mmCIF file of C-alpha atoms in Angstrom:
data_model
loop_
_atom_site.group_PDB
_atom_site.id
_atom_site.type_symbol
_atom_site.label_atom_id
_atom_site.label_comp_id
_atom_site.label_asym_id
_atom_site.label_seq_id
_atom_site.Cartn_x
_atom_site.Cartn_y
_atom_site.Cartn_z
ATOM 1 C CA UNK A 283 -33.868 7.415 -2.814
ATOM 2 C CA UNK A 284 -37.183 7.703 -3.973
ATOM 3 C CA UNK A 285 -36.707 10.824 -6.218
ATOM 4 C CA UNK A 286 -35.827 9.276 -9.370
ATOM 5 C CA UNK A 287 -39.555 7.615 -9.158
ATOM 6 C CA UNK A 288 -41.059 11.187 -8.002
ATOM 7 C CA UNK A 289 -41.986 10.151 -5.030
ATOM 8 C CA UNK A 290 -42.044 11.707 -1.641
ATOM 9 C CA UNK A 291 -40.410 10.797 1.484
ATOM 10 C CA UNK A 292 -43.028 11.014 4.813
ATOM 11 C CA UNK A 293 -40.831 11.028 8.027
ATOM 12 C CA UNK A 294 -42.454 9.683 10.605
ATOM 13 C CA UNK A 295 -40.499 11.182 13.293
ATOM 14 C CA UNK A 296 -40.575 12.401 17.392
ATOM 15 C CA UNK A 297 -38.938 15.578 18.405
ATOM 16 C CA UNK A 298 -35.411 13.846 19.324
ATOM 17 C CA UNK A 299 -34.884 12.764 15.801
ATOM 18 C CA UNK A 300 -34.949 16.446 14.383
ATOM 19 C CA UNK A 301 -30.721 16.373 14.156
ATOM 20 C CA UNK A 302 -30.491 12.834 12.650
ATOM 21 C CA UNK A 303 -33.678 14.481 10.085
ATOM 22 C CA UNK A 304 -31.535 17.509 9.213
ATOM 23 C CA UNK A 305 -28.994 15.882 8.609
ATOM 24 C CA UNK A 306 -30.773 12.943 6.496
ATOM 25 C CA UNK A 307 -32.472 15.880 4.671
ATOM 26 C CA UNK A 308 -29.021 17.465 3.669
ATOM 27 C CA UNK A 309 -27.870 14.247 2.152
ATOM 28 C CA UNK A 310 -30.588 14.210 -0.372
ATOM 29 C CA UNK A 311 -31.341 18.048 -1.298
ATOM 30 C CA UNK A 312 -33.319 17.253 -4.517
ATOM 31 C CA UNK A 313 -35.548 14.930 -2.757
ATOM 32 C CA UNK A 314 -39.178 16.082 -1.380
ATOM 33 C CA UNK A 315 -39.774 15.398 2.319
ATOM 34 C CA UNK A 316 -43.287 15.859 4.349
ATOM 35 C CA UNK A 317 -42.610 15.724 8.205
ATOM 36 C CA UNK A 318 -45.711 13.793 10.265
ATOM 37 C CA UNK A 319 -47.589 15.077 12.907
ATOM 38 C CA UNK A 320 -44.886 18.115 13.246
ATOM 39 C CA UNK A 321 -42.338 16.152 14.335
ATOM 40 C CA UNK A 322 -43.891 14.963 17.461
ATOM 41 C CA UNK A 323 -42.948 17.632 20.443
ATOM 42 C CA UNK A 324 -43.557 16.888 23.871
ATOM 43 C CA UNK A 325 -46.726 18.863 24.240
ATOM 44 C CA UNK A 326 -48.109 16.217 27.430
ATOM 45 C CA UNK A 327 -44.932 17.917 28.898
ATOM 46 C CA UNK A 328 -45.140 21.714 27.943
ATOM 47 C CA UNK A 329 -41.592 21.554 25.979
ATOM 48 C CA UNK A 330 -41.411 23.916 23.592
ATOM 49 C CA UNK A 331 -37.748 23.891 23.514
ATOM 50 C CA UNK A 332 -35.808 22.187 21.708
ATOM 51 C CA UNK A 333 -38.605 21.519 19.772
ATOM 52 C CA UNK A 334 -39.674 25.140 18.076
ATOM 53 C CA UNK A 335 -35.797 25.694 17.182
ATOM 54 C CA UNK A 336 -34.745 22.987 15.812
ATOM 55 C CA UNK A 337 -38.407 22.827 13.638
ATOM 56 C CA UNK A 338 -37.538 26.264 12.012
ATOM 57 C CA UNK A 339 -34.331 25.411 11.300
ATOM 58 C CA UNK A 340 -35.613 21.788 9.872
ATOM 59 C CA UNK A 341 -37.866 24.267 8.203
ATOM 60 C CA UNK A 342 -35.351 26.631 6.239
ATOM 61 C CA UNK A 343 -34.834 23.240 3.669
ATOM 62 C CA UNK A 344 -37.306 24.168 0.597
ATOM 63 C CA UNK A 345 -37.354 20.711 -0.143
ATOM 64 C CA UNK A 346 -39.067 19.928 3.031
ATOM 65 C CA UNK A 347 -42.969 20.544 3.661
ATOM 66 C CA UNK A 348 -44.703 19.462 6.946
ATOM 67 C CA UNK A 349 -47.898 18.218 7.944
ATOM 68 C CA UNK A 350 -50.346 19.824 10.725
ATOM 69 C CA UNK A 351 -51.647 16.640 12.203
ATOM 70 C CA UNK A 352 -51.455 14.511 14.819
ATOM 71 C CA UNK A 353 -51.052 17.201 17.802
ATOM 72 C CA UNK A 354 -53.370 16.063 20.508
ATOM 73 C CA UNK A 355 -52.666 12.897 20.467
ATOM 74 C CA UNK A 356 -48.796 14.226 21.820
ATOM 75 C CA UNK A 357 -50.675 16.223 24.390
ATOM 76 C CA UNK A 358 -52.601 14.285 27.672
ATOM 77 C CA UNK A 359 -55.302 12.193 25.565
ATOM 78 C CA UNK A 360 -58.394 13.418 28.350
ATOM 79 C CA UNK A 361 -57.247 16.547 29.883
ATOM 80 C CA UNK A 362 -55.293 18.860 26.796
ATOM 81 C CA UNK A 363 -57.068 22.269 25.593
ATOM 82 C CA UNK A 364 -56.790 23.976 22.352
ATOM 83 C CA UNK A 365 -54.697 26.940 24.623
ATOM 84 C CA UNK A 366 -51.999 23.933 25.439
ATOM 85 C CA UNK A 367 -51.211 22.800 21.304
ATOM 86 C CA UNK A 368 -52.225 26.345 19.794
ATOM 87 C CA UNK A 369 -48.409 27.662 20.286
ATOM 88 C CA UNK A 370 -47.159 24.521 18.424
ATOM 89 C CA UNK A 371 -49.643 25.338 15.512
ATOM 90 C CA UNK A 372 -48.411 28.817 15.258
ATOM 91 C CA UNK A 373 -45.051 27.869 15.555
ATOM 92 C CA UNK A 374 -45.466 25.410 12.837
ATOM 93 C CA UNK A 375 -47.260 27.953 10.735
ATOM 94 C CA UNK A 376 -44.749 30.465 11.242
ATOM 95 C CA UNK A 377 -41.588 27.827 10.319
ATOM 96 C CA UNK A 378 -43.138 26.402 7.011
ATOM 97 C CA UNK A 379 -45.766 29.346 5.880
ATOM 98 C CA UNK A 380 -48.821 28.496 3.836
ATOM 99 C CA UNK A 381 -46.460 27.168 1.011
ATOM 100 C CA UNK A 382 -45.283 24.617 3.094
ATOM 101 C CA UNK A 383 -47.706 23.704 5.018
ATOM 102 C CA UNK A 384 -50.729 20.974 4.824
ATOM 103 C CA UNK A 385 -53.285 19.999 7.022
ATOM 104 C CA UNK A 386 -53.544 16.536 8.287
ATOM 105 C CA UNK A 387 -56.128 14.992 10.283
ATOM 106 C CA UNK A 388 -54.198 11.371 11.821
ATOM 107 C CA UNK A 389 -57.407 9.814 11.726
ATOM 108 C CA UNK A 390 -58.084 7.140 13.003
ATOM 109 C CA UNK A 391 -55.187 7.652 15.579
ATOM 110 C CA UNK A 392 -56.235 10.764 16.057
ATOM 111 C CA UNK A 393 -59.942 9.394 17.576
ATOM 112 C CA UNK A 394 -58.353 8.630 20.761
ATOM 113 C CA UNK A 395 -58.278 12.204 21.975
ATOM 114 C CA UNK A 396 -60.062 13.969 19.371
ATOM 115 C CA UNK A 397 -62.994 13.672 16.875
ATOM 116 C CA UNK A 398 -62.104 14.298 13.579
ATOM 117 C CA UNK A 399 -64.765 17.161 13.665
ATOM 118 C CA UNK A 400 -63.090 18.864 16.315
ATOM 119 C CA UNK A 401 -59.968 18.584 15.241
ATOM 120 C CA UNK A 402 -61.188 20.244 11.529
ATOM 121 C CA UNK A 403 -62.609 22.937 13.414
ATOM 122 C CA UNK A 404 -59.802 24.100 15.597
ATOM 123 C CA UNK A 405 -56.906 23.885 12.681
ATOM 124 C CA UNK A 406 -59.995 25.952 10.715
ATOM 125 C CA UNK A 407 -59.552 28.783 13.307
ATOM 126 C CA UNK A 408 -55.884 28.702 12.598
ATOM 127 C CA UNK A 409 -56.043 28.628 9.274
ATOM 128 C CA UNK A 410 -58.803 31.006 8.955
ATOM 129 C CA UNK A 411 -56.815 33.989 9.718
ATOM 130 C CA UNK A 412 -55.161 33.666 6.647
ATOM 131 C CA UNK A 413 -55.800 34.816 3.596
ATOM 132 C CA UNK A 414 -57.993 32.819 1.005
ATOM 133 C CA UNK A 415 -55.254 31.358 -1.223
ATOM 134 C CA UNK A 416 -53.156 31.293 1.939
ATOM 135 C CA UNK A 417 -55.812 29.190 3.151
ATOM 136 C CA UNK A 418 -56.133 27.371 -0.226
ATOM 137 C CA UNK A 419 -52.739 26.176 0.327
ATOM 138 C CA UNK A 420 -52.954 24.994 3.358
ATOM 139 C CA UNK A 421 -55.923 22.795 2.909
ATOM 140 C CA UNK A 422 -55.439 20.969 -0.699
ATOM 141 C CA UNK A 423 -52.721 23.202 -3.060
ATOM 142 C CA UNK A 424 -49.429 22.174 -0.486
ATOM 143 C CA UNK A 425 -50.319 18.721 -0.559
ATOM 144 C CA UNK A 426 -50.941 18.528 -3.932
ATOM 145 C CA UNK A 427 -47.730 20.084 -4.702
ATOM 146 C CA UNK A 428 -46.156 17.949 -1.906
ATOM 147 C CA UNK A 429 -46.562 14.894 -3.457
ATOM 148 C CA UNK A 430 -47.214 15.386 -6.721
ATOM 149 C CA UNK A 431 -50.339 14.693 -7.670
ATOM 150 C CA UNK A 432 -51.818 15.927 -10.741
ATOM 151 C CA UNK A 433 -55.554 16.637 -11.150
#
């Protein structure tokens, strides 16, 4: 794939494609993957099942990091609260940790439900609680790590 170039593989994926993903994933164990948008759940609907297992399990490949964007735009574009995605953050959080984890912002996609301003300031409360180099992670260090850049 794209390893021997040191590249990273984005997967651009919805929540039914999490078993194909694992499986893709286990194929290519030295490769680096970053899931989109957490893998797309069907927040508009209220699922959290099958959704929060098979993302932790997804989640137990170290070669796989994932991305905290693109959440409201899954939920109901004029009517969705911070209440109704919050569980999917913390889920998230919980299945990759700070080391794993990068924020994301979707813009411009992310305009039709959200300003980007909002959406910095409610992953901010999330990420907030944790500590500073937790937090450090989060933000730039996971993505930098993620894909590889170099300073």
């Amino acid at each position: 794939l794209l390893e021997p170039l040191h590249l990273t593989y984005d997967l651009l994926i919805f929540e039914k494609h999490l078993p194909q993903t694992m499986r893709f994933v286990d194929q290519h164990p030295y490769q680096m993957f970053v899931v989109d948008h957490i893998a797309k759940p069907r927040i508009r609907e209220g699922y959290l099942s099958p959704w929060r297992e098979q993302i932790k399990e997804l989640a137990r490949r170290e070669n796989v990091y994932c991305k905290l964007s693109g959440i409201v735009t899954e939920a109901d574009y004029t009517s969705w609260t911070e209440a109704e995605i919050l569980p999917y953050m913390e889920i998230t959080l919980e299945a990759f940790e700070p080391q794993r984890l990068m924020f994301g912002s979707d813009w411009p996609v992310c305009l039709v439900a959200v300003s980007y301003a909002r959406w910095v300031d409610i992953a901010s409360r999330l990420i907030g609680q944790l500590s500073e180099s937790e937090q450090r992670r989060v933000w730039t260090d996971t993505a930098v790590e993620a894909y590889r850049l170099t300073g």
